JSON list of C-alpha atoms in Angstrom, two decimals:
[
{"chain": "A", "resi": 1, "resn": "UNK", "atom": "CA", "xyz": [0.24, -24.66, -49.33]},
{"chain": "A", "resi": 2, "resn": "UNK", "atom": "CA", "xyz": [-0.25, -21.00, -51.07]},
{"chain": "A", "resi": 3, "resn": "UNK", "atom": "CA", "xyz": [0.99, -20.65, -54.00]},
{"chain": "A", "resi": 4, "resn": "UNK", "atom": "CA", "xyz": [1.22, -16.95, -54.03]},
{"chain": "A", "resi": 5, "resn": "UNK", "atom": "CA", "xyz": [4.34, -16.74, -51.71]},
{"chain": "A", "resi": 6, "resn": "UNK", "atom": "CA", "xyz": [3.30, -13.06, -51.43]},
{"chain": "A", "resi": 7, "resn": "UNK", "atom": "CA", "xyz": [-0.33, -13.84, -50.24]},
{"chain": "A", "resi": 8, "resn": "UNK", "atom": "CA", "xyz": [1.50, -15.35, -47.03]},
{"chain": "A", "resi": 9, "resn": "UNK", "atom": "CA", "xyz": [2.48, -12.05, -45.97]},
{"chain": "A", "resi": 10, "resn": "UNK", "atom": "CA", "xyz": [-0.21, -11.24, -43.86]},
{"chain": "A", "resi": 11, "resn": "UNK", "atom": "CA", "xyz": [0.12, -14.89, -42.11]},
{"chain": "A", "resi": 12, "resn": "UNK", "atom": "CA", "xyz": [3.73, -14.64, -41.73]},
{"chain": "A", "resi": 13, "resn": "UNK", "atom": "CA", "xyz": [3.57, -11.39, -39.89]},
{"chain": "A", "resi": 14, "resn": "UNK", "atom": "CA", "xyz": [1.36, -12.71, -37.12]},
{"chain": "A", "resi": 15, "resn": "UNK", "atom": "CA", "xyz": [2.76, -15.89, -36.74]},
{"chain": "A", "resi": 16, "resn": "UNK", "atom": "CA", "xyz": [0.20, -18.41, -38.27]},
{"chain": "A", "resi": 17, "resn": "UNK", "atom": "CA", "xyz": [1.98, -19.91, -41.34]},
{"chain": "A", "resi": 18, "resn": "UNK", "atom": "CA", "xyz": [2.30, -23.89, -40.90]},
{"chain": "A", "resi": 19, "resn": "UNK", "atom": "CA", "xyz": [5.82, -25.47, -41.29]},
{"chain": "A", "resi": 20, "resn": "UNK", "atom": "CA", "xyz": [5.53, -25.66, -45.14]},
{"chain": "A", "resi": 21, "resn": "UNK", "atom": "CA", "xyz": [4.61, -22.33, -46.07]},
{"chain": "A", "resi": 22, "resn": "UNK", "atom": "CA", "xyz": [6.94, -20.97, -43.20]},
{"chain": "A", "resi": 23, "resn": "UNK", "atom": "CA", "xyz": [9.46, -22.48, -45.65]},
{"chain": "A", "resi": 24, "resn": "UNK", "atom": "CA", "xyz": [8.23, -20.86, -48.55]},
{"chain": "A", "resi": 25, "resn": "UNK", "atom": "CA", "xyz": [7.71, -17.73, -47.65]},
{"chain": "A", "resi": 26, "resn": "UNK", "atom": "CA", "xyz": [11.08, -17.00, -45.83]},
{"chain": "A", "resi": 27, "resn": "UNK", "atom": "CA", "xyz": [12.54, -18.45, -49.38]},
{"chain": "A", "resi": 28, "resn": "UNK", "atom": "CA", "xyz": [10.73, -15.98, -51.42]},
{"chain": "A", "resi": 29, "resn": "UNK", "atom": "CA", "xyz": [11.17, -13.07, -49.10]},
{"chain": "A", "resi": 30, "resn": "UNK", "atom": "CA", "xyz": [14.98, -13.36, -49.28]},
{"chain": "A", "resi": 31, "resn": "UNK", "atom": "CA", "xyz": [14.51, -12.53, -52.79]},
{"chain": "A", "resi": 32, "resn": "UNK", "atom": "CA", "xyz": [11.80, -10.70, -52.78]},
{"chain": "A", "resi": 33, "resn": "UNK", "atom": "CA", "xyz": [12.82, -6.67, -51.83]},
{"chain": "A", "resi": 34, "resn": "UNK", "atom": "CA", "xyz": [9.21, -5.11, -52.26]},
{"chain": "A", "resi": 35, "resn": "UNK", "atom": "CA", "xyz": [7.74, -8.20, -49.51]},
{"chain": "A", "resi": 36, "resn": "UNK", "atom": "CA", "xyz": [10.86, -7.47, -47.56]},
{"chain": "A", "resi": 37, "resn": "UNK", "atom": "CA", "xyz": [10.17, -3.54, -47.65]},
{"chain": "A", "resi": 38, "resn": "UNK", "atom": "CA", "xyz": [5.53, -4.29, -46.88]},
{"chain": "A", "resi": 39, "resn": "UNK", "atom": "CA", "xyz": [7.31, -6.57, -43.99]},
{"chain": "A", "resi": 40, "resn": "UNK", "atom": "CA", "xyz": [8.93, -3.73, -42.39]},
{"chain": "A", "resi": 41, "resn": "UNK", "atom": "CA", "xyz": [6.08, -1.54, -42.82]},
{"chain": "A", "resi": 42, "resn": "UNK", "atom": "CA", "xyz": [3.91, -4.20, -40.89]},
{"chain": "A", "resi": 43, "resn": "UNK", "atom": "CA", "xyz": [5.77, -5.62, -38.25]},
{"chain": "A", "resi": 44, "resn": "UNK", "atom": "CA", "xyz": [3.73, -3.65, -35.56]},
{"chain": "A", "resi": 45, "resn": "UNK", "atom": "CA", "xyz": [0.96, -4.85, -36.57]},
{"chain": "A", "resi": 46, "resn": "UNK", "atom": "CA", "xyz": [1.09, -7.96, -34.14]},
{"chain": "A", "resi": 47, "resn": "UNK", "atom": "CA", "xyz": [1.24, -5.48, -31.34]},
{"chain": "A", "resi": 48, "resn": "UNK", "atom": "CA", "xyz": [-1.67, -2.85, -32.83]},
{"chain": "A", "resi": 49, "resn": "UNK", "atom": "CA", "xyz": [-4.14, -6.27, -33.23]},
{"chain": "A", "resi": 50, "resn": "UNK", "atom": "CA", "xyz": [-3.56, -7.38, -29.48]},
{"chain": "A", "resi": 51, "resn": "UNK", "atom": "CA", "xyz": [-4.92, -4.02, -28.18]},
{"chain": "A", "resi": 52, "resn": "UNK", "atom": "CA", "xyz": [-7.94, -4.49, -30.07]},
{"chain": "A", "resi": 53, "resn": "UNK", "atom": "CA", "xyz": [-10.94, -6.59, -29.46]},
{"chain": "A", "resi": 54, "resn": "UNK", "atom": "CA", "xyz": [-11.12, -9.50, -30.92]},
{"chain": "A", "resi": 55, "resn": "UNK", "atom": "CA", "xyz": [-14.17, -8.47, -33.65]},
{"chain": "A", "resi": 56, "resn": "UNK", "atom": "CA", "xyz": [-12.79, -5.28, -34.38]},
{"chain": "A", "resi": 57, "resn": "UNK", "atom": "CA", "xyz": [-9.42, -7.13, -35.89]},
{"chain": "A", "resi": 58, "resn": "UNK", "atom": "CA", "xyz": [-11.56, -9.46, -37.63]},
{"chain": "A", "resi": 59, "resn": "UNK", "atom": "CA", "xyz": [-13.67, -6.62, -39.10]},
{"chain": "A", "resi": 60, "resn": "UNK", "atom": "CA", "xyz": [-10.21, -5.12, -40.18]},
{"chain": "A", "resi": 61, "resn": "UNK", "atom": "CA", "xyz": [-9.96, -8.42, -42.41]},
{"chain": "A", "resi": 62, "resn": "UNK", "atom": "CA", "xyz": [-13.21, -7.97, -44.76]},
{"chain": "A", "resi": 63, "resn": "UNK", "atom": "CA", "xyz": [-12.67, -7.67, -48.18]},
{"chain": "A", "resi": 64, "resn": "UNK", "atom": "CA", "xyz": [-12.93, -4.29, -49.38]},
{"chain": "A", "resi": 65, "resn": "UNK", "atom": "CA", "xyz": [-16.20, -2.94, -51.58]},
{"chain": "A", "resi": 66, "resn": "UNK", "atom": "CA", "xyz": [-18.69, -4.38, -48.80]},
{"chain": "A", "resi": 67, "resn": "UNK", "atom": "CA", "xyz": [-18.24, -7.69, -48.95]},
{"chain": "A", "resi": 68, "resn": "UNK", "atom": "CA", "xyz": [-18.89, -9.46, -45.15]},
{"chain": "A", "resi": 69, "resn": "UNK", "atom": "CA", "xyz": [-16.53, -12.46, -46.49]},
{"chain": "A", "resi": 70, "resn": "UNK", "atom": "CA", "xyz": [-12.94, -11.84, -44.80]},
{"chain": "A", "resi": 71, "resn": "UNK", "atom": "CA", "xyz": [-9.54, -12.02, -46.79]},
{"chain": "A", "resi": 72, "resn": "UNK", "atom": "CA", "xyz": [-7.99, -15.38, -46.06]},
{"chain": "A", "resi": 73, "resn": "UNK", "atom": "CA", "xyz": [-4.61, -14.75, -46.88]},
{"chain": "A", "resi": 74, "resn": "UNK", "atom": "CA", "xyz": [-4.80, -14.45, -42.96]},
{"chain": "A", "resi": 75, "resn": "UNK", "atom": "CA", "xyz": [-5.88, -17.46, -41.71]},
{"chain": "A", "resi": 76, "resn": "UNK", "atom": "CA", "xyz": [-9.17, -18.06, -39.05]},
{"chain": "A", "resi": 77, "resn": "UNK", "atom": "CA", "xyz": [-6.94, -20.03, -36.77]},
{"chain": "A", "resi": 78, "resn": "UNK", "atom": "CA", "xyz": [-4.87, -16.53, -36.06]},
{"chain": "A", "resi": 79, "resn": "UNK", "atom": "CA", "xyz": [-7.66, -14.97, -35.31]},
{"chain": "A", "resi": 80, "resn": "UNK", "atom": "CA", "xyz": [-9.28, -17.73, -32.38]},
{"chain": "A", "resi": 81, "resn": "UNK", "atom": "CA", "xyz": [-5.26, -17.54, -31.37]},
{"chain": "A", "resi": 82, "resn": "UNK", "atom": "CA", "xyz": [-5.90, -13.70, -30.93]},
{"chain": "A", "resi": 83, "resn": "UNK", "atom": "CA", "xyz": [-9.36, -14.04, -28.80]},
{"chain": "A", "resi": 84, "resn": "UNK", "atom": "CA", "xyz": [-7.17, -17.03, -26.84]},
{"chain": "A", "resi": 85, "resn": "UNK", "atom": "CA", "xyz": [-4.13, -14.75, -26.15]},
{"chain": "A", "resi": 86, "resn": "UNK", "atom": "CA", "xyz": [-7.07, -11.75, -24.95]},
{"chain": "A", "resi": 87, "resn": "UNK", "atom": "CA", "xyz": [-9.28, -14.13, -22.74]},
{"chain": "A", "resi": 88, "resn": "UNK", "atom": "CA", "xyz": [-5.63, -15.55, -20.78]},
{"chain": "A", "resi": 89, "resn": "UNK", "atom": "CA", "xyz": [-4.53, -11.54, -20.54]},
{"chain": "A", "resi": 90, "resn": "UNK", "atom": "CA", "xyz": [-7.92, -11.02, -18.73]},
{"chain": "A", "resi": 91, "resn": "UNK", "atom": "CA", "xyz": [-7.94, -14.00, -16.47]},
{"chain": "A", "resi": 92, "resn": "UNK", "atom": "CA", "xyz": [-4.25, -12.97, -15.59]},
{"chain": "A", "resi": 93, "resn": "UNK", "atom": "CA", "xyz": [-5.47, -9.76, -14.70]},
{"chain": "A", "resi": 94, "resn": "UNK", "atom": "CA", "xyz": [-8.37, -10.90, -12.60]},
{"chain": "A", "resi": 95, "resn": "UNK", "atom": "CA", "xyz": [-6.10, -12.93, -10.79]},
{"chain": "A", "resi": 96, "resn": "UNK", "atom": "CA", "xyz": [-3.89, -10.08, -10.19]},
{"chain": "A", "resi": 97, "resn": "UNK", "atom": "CA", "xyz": [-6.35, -7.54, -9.02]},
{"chain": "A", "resi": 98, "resn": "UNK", "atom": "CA", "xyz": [-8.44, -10.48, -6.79]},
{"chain": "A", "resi": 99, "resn": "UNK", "atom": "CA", "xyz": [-4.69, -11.25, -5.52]},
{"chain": "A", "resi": 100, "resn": "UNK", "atom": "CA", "xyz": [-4.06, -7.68, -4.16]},
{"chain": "A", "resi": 101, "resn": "UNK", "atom": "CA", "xyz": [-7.57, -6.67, -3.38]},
{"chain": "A", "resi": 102, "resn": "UNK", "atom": "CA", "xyz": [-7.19, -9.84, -0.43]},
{"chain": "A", "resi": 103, "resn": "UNK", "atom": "CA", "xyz": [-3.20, -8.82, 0.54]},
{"chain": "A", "resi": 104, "resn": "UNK", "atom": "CA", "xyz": [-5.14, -5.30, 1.02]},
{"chain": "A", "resi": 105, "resn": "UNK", "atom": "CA", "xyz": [-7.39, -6.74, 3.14]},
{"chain": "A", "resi": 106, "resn": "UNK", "atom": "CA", "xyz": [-5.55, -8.93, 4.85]},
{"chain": "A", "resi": 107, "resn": "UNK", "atom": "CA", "xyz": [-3.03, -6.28, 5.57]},
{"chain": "A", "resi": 108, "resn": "UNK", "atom": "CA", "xyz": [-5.84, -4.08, 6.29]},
{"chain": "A", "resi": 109, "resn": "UNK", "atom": "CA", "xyz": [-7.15, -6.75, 9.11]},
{"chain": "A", "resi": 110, "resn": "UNK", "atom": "CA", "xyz": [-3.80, -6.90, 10.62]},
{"chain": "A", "resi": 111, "resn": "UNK", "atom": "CA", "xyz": [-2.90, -3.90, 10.70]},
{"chain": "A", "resi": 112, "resn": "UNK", "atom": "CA", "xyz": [-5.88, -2.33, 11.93]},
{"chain": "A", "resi": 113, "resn": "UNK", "atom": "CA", "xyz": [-5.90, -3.82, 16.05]},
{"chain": "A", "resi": 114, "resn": "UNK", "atom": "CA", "xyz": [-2.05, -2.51, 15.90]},
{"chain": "A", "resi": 115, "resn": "UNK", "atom": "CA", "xyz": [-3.71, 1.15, 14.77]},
{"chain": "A", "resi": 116, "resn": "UNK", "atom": "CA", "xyz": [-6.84, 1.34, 17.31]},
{"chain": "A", "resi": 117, "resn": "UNK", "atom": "CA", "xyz": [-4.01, 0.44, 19.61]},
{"chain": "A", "resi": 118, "resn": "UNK", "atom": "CA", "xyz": [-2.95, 3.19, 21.95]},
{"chain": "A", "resi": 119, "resn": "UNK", "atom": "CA", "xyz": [0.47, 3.64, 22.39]},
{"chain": "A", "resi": 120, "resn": "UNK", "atom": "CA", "xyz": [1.84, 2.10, 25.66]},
{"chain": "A", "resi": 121, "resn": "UNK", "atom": "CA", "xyz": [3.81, 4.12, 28.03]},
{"chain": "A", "resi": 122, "resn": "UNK", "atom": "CA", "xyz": [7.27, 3.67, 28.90]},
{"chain": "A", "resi": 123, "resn": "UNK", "atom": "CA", "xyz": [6.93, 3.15, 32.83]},
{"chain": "A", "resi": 124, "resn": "UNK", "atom": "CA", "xyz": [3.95, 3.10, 34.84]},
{"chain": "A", "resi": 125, "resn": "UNK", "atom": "CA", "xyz": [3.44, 3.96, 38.97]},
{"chain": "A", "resi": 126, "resn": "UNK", "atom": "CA", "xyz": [0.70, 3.93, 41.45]},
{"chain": "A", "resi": 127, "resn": "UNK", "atom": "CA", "xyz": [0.48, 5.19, 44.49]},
{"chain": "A", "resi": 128, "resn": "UNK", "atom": "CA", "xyz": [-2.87, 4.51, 47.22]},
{"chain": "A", "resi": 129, "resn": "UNK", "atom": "CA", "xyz": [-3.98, 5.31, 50.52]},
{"chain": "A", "resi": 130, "resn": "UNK", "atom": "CA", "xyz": [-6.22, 4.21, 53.00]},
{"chain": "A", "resi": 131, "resn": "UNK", "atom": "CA", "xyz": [-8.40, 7.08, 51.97]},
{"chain": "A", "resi": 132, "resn": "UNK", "atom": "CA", "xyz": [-9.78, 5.70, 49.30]},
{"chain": "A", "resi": 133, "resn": "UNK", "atom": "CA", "xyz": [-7.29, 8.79, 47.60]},
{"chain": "A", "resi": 134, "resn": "UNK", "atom": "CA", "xyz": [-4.92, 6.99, 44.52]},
{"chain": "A", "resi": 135, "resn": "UNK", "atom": "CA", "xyz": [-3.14, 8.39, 41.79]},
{"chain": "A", "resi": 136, "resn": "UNK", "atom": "CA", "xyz": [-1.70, 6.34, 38.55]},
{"chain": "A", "resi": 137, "resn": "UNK", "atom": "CA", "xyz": [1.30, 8.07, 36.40]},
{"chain": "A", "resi": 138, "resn": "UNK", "atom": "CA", "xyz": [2.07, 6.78, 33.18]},
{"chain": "A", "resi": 139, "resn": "UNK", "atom": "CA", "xyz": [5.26, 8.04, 31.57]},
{"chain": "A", "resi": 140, "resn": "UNK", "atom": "CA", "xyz": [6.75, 7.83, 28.07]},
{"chain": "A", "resi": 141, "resn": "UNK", "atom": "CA", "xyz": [10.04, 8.95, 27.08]},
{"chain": "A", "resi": 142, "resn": "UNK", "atom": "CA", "xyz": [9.91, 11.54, 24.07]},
{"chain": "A", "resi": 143, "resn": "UNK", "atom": "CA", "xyz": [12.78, 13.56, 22.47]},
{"chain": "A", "resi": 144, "resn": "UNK", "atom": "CA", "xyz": [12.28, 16.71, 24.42]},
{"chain": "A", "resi": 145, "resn": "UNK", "atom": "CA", "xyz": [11.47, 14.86, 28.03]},
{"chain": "A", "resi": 146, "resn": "UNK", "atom": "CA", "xyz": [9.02, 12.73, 29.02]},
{"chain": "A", "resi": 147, "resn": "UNK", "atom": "CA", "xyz": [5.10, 12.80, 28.69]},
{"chain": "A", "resi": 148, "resn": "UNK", "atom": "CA", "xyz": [3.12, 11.83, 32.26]},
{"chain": "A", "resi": 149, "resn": "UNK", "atom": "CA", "xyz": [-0.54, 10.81, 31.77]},
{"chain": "A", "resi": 150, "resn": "UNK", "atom": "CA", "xyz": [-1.81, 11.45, 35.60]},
{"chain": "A", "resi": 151, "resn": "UNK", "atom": "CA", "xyz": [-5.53, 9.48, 36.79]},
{"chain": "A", "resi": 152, "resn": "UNK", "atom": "CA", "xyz": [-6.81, 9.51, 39.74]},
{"chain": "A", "resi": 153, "resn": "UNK", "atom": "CA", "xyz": [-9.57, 8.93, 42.09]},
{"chain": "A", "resi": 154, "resn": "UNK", "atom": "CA", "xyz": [-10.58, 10.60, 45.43]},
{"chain": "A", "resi": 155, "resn": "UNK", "atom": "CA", "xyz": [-8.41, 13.66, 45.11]},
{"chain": "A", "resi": 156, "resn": "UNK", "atom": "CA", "xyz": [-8.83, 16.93, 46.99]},
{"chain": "A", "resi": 157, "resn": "UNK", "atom": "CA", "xyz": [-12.16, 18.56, 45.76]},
{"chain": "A", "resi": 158, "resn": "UNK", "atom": "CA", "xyz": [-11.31, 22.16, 46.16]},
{"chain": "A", "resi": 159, "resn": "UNK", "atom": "CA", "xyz": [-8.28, 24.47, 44.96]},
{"chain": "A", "resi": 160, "resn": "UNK", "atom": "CA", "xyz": [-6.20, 23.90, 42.38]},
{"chain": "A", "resi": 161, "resn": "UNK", "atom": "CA", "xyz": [-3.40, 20.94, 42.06]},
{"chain": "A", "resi": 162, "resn": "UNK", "atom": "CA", "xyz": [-0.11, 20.37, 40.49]},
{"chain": "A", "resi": 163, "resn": "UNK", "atom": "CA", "xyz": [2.08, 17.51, 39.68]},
{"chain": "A", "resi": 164, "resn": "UNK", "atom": "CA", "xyz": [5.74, 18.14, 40.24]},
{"chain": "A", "resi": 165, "resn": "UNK", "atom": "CA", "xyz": [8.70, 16.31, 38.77]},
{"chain": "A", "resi": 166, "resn": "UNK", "atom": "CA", "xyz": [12.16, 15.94, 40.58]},
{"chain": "A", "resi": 167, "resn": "UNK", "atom": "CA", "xyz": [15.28, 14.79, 39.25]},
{"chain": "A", "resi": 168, "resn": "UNK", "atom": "CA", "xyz": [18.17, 12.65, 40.78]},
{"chain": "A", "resi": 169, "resn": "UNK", "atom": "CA", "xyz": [20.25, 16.33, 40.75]},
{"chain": "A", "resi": 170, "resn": "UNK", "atom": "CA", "xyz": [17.71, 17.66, 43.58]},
{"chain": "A", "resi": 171, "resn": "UNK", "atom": "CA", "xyz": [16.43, 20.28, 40.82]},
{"chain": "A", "resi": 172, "resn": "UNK", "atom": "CA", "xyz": [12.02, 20.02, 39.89]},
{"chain": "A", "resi": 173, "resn": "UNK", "atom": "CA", "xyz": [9.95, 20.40, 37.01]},
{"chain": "A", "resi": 174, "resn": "UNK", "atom": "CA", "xyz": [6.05, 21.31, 37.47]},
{"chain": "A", "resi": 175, "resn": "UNK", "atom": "CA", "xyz": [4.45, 19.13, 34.81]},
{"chain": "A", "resi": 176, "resn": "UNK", "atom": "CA", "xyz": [0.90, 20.05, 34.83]},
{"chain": "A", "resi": 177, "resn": "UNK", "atom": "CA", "xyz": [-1.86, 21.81, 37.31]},
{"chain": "A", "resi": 178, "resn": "UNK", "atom": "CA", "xyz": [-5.61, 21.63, 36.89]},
{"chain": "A", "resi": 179, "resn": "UNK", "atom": "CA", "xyz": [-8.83, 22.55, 39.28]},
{"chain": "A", "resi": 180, "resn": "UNK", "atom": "CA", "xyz": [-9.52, 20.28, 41.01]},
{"chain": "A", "resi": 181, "resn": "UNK", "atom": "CA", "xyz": [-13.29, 18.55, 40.38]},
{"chain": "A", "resi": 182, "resn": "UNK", "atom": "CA", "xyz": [-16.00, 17.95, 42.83]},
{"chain": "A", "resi": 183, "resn": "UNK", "atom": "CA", "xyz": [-15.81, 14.40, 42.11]},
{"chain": "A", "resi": 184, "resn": "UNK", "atom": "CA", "xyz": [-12.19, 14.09, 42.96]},
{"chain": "A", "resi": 185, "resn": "UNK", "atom": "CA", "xyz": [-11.40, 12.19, 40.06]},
{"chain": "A", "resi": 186, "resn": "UNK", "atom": "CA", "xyz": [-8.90, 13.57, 37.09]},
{"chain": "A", "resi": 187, "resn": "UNK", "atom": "CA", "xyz": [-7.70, 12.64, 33.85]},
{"chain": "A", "resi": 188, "resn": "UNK", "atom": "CA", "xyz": [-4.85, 14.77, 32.47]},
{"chain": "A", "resi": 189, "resn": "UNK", "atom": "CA", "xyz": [-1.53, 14.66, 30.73]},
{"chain": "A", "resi": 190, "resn": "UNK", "atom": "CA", "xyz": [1.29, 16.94, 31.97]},
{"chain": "A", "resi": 191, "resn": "UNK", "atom": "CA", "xyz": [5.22, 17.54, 30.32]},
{"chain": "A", "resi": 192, "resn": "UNK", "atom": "CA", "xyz": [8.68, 18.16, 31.77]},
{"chain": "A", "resi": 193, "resn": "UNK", "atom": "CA", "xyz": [11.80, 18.18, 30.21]},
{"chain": "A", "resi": 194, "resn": "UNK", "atom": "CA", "xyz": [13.36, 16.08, 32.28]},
{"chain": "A", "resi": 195, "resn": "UNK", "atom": "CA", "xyz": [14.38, 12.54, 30.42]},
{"chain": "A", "resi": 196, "resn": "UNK", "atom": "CA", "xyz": [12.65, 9.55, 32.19]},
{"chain": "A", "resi": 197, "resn": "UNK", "atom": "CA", "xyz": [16.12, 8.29, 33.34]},
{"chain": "A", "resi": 198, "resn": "UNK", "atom": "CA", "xyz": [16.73, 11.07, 35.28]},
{"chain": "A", "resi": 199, "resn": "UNK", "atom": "CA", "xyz": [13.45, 11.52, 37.12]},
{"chain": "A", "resi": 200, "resn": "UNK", "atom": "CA", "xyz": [14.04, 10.61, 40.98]},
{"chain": "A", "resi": 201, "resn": "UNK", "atom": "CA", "xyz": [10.04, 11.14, 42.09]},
{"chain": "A", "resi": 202, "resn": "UNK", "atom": "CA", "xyz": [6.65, 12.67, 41.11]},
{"chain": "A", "resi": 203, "resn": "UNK", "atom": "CA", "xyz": [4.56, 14.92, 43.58]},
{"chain": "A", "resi": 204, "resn": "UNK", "atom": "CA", "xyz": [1.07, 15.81, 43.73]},
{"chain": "A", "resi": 205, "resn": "UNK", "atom": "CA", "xyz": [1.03, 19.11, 45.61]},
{"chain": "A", "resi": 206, "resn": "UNK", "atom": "CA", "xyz": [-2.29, 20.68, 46.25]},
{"chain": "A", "resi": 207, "resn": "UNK", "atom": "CA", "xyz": [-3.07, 24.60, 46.33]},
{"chain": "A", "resi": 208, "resn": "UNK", "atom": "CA", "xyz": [-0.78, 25.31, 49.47]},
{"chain": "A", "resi": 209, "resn": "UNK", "atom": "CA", "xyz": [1.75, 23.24, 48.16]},
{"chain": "A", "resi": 210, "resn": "UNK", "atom": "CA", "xyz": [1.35, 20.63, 50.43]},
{"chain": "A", "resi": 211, "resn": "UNK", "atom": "CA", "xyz": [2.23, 17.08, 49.20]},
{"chain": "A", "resi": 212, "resn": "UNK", "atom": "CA", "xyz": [-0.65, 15.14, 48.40]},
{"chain": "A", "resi": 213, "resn": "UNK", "atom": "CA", "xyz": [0.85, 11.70, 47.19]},
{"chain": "A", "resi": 214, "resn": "UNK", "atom": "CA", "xyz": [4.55, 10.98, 46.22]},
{"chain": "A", "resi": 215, "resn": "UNK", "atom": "CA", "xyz": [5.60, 8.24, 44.00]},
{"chain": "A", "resi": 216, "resn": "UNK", "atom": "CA", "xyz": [9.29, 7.32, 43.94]},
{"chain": "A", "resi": 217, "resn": "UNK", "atom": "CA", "xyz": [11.06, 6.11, 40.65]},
{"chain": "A", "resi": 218, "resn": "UNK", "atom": "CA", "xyz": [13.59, 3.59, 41.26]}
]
């Protein structure tokens, strides 16, 4: 045990004082105004020493005038309690950061099919003939009408055609025209207004207007 009540300051304001000095000290400083009024001055100190590394709050310890032998009124075992405290703050942290750099990744793996994935239309038709001529119509509602994603294969090669929309009410929408290609095949996407719901059929007119291939909606 000290027995410079005092001298247990430094120990008492980190934590380190054993049972029997504990005792002592806490006696003293009840009567003691000038270690009551240091302890007030130091009681951040705790907090200061755990953001430092671990030899620059021993260094703080030398003995003034030089001297490489350290002031014991704070005892070793605080300091090996500091570098503990440090090395179980870092380890927590690895965990962390290993911990979210996999939910990333495992979020990212996930999520990444359901990204590349194109969105999938509402309603799909087909119509063929014995030809060879057939035309595929994908439709997907949106707020202002519907979206029609037209394919097709062995379609007029000359002139220009036209996909028209008609609704239950007898009135039609055109949704799209394009040139027709030498190939006869197409890829486009067309527009109407017209909610899916109320969309009766879809017509593929060619440059006279003359139906090409009708596909009814049920």
């Amino acid at each position: 045990m000290n027995t410079n009540p005092h001298h247990l300051l430094g120990a008492y304001v980190l934590g380190g004082l054993d049972p029997a000095d504990l005792t002592l000290f806490e006696a003293h400083l009840h009567d003691c105004g000038a270690c009551r009024k240091e302890l007030a001055e130091l009681e951040k100190i705790p907090m200061l020493l755990d953001a430092l590394p671990v030899p620059d709050a021993v260094a703080l310890t030398a003995v003034p005038g030089g001297s490489d032998a350290p002031d014991f009124s704070v005892p070793a075992r605080l300091f090996d309690e500091l570098a503990r405290r440090r090395r179980t703050l870092r380890r927590r942290w690895a965990a962390l950061a290993g911990a979210l750099a996999a939910a990333c990744l495992a979020v990212g793996l996930a999520a990444g099919p359901l990204l590349a994935r194109p969105p999938q239309p509402d309603a799909t038709y087909s119509v063929a003939s014995g030809g060879g001529l057939q035309v595929n119509i994908d439709m997907a509602r949106k707020t202002w009408g519907t979206e029609l994603a037209v394919s097709g294969s062995s379609l007029p090669a000359e002139g220009t055609l036209s996909l028209w929309v008609r609704d239950r009410a007898g009135g039609e929408d055109r949704a799209c025209a394009w040139t027709a290609t030498p190939s006869g095949k197409v890829k486009v996407t067309g527009a109407t207004p017209l909610q899916l719901g109320s969309i009766s059929s879809v017509e593929l007119r060619d440059g006279a207007q003359r139906s090409v291939a009708v596909i009814t909606v049920p």
